[in-house]
PDB file of C-alpha atoms in Angstrom:
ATOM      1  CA  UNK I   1     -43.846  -6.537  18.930  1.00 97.00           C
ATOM      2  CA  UNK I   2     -44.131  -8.484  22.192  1.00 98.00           C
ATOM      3  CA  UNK I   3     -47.835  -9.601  23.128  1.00 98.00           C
ATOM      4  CA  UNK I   4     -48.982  -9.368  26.898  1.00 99.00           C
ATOM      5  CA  UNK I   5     -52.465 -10.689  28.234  1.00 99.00           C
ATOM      6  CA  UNK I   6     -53.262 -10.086  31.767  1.00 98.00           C
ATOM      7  CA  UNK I   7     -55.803 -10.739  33.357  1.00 98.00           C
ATOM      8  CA  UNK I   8     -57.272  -9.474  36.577  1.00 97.00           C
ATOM      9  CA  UNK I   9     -56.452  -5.597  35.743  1.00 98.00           C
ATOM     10  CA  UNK I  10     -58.704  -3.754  36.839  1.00 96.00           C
ATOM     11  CA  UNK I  11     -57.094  -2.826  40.597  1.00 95.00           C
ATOM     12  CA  UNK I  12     -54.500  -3.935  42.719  1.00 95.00           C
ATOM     13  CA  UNK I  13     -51.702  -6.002  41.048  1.00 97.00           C
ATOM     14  CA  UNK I  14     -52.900  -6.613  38.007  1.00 98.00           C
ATOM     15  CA  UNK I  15     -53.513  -2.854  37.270  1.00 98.00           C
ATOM     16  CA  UNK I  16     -50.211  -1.961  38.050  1.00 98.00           C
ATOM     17  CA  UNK I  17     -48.984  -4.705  35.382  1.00 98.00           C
ATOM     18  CA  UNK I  18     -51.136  -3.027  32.540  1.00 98.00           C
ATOM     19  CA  UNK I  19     -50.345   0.021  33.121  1.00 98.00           C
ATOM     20  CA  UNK I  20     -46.101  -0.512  33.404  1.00 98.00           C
ATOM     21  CA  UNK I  21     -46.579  -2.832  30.032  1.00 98.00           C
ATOM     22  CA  UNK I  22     -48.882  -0.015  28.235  1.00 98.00           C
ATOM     23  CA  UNK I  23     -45.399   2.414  28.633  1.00 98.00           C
ATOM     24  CA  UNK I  24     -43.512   0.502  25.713  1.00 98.00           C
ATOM     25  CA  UNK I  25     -44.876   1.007  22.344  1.00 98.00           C
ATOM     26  CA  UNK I  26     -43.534  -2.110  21.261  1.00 98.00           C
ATOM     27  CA  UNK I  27     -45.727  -4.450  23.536  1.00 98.00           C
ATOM     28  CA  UNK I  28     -49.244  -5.036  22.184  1.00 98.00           C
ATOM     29  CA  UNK I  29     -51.797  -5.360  25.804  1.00 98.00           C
ATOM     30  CA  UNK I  30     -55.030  -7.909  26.076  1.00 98.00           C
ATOM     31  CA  UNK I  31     -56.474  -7.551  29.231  1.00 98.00           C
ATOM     32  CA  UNK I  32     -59.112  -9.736  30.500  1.00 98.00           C
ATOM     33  CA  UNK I  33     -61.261  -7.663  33.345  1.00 97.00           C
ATOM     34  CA  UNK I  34     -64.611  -7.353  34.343  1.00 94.00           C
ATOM     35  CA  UNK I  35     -64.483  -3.954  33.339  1.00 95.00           C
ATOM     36  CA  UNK I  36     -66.679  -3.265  30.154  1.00 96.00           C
ATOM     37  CA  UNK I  37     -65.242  -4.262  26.304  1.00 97.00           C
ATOM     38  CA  UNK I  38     -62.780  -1.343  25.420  1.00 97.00           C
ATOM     39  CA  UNK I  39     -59.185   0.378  23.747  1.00 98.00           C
ATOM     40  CA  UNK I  40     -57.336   1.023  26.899  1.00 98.00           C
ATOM     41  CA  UNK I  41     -53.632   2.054  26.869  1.00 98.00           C
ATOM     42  CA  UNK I  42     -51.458  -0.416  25.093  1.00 98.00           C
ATOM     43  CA  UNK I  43     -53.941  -2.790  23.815  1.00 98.00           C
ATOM     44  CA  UNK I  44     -57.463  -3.497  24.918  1.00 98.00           C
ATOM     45  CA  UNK I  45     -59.713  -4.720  27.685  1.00 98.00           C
ATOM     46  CA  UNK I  46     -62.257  -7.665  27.166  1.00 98.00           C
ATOM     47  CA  UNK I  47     -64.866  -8.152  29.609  1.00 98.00           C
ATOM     48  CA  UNK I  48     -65.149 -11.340  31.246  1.00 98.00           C
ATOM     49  CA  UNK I  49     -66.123 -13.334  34.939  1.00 98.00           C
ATOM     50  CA  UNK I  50     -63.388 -15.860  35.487  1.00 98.00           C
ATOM     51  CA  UNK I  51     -65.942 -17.743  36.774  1.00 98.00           C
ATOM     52  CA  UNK I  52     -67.708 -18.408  34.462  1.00 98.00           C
ATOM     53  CA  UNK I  53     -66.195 -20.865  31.794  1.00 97.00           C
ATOM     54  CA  UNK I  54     -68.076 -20.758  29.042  1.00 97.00           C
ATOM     55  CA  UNK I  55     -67.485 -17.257  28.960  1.00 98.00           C
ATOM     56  CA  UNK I  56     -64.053 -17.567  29.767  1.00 98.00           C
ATOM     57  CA  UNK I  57     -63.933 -19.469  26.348  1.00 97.00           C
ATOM     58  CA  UNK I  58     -65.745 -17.111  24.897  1.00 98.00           C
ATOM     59  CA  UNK I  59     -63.201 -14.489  25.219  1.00 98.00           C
ATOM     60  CA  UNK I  60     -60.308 -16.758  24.524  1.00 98.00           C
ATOM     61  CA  UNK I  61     -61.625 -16.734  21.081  1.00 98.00           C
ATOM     62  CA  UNK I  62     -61.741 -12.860  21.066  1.00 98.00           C
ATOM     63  CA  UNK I  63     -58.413 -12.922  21.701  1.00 98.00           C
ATOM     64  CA  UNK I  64     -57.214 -15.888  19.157  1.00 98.00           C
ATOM     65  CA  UNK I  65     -59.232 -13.631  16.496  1.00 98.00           C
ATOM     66  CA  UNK I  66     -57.293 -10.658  17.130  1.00 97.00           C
ATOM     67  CA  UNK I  67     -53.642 -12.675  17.015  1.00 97.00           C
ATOM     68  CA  UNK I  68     -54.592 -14.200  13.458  1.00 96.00           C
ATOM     69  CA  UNK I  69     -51.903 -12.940  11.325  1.00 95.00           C
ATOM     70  CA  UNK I  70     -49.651 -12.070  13.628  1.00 97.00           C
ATOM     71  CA  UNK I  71     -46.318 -12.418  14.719  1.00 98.00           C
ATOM     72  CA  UNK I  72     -44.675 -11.530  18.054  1.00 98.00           C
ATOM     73  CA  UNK I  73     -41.119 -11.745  18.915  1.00 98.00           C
ATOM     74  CA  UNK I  74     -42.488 -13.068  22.119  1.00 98.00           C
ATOM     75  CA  UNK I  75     -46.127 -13.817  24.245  1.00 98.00           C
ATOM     76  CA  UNK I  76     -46.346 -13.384  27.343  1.00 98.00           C
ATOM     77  CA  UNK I  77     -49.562 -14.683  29.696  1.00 98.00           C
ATOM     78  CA  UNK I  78     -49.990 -13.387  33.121  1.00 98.00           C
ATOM     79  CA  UNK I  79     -52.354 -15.040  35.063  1.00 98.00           C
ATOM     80  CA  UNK I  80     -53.192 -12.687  38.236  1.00 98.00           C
ATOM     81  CA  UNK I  81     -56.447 -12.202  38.892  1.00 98.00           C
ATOM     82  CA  UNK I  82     -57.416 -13.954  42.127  1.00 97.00           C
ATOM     83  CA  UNK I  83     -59.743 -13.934  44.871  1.00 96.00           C
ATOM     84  CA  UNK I  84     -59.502 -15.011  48.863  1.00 96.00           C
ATOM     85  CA  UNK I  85     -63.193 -15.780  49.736  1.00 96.00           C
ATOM     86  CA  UNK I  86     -64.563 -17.809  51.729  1.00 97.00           C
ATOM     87  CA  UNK I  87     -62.391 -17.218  54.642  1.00 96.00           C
ATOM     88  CA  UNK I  88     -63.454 -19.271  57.536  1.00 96.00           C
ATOM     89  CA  UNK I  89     -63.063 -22.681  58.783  1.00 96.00           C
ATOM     90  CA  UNK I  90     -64.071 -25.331  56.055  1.00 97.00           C
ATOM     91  CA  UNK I  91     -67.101 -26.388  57.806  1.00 97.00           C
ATOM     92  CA  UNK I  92     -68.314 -22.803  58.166  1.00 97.00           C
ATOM     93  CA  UNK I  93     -67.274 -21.709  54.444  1.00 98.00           C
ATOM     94  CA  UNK I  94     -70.033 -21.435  51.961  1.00 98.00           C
ATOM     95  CA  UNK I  95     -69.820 -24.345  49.216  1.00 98.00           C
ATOM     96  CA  UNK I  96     -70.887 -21.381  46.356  1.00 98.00           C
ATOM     97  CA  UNK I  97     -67.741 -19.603  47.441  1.00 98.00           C
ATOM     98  CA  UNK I  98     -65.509 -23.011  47.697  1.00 98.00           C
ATOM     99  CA  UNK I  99     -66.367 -23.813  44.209  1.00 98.00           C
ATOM    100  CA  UNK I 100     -65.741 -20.151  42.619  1.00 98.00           C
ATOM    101  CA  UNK I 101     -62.476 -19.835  44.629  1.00 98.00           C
ATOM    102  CA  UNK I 102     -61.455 -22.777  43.318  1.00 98.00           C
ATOM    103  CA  UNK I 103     -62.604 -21.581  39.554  1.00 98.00           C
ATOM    104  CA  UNK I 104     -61.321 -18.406  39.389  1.00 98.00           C
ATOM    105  CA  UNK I 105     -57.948 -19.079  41.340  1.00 98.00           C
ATOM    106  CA  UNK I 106     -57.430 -22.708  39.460  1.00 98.00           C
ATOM    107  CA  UNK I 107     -59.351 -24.033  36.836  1.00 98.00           C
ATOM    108  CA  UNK I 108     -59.834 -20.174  34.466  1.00 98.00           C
ATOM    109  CA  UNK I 109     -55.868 -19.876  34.501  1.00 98.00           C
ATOM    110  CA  UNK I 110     -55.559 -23.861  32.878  1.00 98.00           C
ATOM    111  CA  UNK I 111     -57.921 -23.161  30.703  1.00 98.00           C
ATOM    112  CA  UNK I 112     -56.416 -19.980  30.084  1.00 98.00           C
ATOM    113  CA  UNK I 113     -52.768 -21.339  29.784  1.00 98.00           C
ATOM    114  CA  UNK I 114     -54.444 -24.488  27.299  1.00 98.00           C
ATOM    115  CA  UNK I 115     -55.622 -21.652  24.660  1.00 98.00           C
ATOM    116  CA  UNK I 116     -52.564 -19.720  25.472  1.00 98.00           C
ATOM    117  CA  UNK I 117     -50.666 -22.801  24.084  1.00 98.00           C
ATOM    118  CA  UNK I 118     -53.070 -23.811  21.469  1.00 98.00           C
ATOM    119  CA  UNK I 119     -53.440 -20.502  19.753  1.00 98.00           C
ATOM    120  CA  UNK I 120     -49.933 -18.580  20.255  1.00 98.00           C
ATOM    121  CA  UNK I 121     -48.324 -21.720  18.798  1.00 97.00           C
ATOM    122  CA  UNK I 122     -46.107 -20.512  15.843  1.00 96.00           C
ATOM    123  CA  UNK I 123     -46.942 -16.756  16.392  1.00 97.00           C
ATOM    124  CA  UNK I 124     -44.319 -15.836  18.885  1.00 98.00           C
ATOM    125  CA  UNK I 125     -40.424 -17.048  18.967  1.00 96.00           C
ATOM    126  CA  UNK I 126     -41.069 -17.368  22.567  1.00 98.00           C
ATOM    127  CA  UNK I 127     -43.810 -17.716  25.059  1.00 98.00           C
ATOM    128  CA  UNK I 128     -43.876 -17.073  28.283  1.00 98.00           C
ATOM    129  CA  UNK I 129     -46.631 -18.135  31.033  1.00 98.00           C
ATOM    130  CA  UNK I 130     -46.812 -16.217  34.424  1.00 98.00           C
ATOM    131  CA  UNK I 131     -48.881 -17.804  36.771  1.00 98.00           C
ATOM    132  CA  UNK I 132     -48.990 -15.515  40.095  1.00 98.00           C
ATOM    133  CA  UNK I 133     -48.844 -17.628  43.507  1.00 97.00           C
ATOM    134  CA  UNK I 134     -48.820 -17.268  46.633  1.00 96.00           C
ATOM    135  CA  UNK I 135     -46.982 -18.634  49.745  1.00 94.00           C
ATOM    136  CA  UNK I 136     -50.223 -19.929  50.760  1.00 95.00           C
ATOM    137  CA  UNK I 137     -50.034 -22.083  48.162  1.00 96.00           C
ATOM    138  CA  UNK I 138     -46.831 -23.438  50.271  1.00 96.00           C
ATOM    139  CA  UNK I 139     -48.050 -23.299  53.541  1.00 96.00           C
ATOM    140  CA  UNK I 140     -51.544 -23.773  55.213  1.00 97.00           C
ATOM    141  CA  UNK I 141     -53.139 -20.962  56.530  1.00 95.00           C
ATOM    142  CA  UNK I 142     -55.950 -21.337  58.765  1.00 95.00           C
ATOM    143  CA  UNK I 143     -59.382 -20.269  57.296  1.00 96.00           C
ATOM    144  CA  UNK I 144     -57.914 -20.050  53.780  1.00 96.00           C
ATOM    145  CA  UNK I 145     -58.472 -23.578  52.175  1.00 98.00           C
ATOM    146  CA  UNK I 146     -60.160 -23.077  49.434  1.00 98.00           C
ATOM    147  CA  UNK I 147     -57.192 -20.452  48.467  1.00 98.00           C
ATOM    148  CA  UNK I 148     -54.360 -22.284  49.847  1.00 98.00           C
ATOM    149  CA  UNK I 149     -55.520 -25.566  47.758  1.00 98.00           C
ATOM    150  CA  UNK I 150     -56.035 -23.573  44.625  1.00 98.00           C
ATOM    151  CA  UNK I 151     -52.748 -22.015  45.167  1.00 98.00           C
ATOM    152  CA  UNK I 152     -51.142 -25.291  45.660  1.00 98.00           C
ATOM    153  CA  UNK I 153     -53.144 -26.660  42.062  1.00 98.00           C
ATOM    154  CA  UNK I 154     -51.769 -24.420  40.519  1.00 98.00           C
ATOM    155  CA  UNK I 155     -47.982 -24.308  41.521  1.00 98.00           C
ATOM    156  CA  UNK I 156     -48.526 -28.254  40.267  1.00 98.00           C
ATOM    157  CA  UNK I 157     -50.443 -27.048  37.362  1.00 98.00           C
ATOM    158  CA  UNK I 158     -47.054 -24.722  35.804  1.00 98.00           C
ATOM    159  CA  UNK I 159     -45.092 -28.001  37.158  1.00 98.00           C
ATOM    160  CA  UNK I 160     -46.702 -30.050  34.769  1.00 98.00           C
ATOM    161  CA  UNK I 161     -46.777 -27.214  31.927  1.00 98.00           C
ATOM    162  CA  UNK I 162     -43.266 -26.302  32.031  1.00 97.00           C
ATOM    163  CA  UNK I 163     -42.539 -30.538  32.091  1.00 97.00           C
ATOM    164  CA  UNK I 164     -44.265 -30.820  29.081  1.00 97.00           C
ATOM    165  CA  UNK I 165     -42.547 -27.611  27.027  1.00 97.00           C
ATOM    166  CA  UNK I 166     -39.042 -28.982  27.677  1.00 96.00           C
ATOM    167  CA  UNK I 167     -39.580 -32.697  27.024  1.00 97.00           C
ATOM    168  CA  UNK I 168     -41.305 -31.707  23.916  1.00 97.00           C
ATOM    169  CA  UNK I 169     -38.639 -29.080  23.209  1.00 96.00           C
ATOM    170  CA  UNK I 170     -41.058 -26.238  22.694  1.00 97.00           C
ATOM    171  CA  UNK I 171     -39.589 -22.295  23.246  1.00 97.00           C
ATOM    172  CA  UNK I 172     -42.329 -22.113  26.406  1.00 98.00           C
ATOM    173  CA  UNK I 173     -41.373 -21.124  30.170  1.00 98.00           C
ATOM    174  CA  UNK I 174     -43.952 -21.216  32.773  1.00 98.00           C
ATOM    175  CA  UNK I 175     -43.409 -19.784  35.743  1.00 98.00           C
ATOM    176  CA  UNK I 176     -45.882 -20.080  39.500  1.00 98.00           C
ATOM    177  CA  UNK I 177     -44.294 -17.001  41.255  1.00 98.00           C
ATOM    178  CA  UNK I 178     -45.197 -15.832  44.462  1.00 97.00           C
ATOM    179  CA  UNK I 179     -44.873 -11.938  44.624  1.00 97.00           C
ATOM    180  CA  UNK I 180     -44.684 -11.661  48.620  1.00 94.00           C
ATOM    181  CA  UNK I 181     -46.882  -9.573  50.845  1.00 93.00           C
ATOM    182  CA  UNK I 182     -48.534  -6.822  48.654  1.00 94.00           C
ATOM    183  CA  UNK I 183     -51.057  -3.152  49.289  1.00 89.00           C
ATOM    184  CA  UNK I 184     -54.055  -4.192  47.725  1.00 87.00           C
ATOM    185  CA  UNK I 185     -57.541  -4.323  48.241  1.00 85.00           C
ATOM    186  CA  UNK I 186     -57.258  -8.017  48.631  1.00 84.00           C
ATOM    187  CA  UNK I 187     -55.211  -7.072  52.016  1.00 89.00           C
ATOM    188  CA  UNK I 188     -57.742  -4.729  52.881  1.00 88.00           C
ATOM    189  CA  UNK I 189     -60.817  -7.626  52.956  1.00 86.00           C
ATOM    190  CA  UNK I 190     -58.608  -9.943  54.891  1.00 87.00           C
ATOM    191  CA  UNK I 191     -57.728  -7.259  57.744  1.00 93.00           C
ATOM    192  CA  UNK I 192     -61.579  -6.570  57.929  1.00 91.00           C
ATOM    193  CA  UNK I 193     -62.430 -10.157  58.994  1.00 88.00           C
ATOM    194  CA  UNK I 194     -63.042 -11.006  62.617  1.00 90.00           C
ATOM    195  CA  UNK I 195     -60.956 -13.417  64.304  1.00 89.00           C
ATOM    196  CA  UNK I 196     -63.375 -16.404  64.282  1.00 90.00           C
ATOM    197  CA  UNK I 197     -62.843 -16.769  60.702  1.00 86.00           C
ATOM    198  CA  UNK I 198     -59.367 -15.761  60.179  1.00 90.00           C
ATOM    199  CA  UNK I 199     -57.221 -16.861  62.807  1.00 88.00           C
ATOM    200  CA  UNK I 200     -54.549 -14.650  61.699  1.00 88.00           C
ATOM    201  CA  UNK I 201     -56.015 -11.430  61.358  1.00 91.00           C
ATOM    202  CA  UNK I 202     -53.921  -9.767  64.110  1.00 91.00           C
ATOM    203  CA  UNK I 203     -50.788 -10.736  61.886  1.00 90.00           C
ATOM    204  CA  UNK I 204     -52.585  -9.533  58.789  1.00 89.00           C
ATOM    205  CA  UNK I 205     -52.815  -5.711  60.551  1.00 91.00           C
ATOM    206  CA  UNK I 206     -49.532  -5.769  61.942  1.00 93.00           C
ATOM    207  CA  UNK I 207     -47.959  -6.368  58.713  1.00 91.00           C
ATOM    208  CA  UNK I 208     -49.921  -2.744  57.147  1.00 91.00           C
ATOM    209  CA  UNK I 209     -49.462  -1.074  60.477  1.00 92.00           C
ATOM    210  CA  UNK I 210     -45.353  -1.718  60.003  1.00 92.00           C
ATOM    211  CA  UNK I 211     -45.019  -1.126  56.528  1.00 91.00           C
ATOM    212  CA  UNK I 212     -44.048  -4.502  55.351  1.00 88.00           C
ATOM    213  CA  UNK I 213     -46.604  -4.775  52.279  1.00 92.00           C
ATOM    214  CA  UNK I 214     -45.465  -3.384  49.471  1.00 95.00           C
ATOM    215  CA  UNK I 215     -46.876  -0.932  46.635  1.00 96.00           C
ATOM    216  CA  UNK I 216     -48.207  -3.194  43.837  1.00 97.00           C
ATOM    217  CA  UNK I 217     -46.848  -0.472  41.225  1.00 98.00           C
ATOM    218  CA  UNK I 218     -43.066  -1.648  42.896  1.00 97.00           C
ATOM    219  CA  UNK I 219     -44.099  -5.651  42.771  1.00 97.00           C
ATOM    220  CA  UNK I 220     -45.462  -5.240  38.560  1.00 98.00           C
ATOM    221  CA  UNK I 221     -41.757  -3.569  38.093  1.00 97.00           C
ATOM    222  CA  UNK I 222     -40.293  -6.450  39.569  1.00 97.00           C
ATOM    223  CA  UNK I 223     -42.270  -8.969  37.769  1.00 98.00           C
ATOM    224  CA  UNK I 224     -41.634  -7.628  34.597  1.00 98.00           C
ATOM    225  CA  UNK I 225     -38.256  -6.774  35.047  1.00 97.00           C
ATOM    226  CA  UNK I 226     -37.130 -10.218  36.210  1.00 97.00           C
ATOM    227  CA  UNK I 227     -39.542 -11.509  33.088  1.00 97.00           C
ATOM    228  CA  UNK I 228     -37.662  -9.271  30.284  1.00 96.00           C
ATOM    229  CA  UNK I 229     -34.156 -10.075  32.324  1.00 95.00           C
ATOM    230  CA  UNK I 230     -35.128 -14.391  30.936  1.00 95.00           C
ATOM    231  CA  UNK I 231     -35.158 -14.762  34.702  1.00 94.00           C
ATOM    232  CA  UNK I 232     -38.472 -16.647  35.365  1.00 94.00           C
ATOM    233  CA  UNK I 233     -37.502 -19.992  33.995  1.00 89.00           C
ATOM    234  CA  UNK I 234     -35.182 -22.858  35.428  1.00 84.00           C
ATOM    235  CA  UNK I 235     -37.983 -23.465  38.037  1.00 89.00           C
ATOM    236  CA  UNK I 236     -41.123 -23.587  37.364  1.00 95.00           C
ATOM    237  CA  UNK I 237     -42.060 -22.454  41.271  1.00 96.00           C
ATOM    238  CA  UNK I 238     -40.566 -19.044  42.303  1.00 96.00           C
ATOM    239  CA  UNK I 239     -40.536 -16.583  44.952  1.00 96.00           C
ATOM    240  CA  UNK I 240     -40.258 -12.722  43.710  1.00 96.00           C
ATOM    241  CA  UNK I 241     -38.411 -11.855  46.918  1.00 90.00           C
ATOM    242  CA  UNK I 242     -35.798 -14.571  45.640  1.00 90.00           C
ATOM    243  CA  UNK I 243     -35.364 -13.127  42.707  1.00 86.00           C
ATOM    244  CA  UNK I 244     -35.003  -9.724  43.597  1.00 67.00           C
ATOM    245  CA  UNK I 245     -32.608 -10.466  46.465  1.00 57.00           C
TER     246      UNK I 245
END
């Protein structure tokens, strides 16, 4: 059996991965949602706010209860779930919204990818960690600090991760991929900002008006794809449209 936990999966990306990873019967799914406590195909769904965490915690035991015993011929962590507000100029951005972006998109997946490592160690020949980017983590984009710096932490972040599996000579790859320009609702809150906050909102609408974002359900084939092929290793900082090319 292979192990998968995902979190974010609910909508938009992350949904897409669930649902293409519940298809195998020999991959076991944890997702991590704020969606209520439940079997869902695959696996199951624990609820939890990235935000918070304690909580977070909280369900990372959940989920080292329900590997004791067990043995994988692989684990796999996917850390997706992600948010984009505030959007506006730092001065103007609210310092709630600075401090969850930075939470959610940041600190949850290294505390997520520390229990990851702690409790998967000797149940799985090899582990994976999938830490989904973003170019903004690259490049600055104006109104987005709070996203581009977590973005940025946590390209560093897998750096520092993958570093530590190969001088230590663990089986562990970790992976910050950026997945490119995708449909989701994400998208669909940036276009409906007005210009004085996101200086690039023009851009943002031309890009769905043309038909250059593509369907999540297409991306989460990709992704996995390129994960089963052993292809997300070698550098720890990837671009999906790299890959796929």
């Amino acid at each position: 059996m292979n192990l998968y936990i995902v979190t974010g999966t609910t909508k938009g990306l992350g949904k897409a991965l669930a649902d293409r990873i519940a298809l195998d019967p020999e991959n076991e799914l944890i997702a991590l949602a704020r969606a209520p406590d439940g079997a869902i195909p695959g696996g199951v769904r624990f609820e939890v706010d990235l935000s918070d965490s304690a909580a977070l915690d909280a369900a990372a035991d959940r989920i080292a209860q329900r590997l004791r015993g067990k043995l994988y011929a692989k684990a796999v962590l996917i850390n997706n779930a992600g948010i984009v507000v505030p959007v506006a100029p730092l001065e103007r951005a609210d310092p709630y919204d600075i401090e969850r972006n930075l939470v959610v998109n940041l600190v949850a997946p290294m505390l997520l990818m520390r229990r990851f490592l702690a409790d998967t160690e000797g149940l799985a020949t090899l582990r994976r960690i999938i830490n989904i980017s973003s170019g903004a983590g690259r490049r600055p984009i104006q109104g987005w600090g709070a996203y581009c710096a977590a973005k940025a932490g946590l390209d560093m972040a897998t750096r520092v991760v993958a570093l530590e599996a190969e001088a230590r000579g663990l089986a562990v790859e970790a992976v910050s991929l950026a997945p490119g320009v995708i449909d989701t609702p994400m998208q669909g809150v940036v276009r409906g900002l007005p210009a004085d906050d996101f200086a690039d909102v023009e851009r943002f609408k031309q890009m769905k008006a043309e038909g250059v974002l593509r369907a999540a359900e297409d991306v989460a084939a990709d992704i996995l794809r390129a994960e089963s092929a052993g292809k997300l290793k070698g550098n720890a900082v990837l671009d999906l449209r790299e890959l796929a090319a």
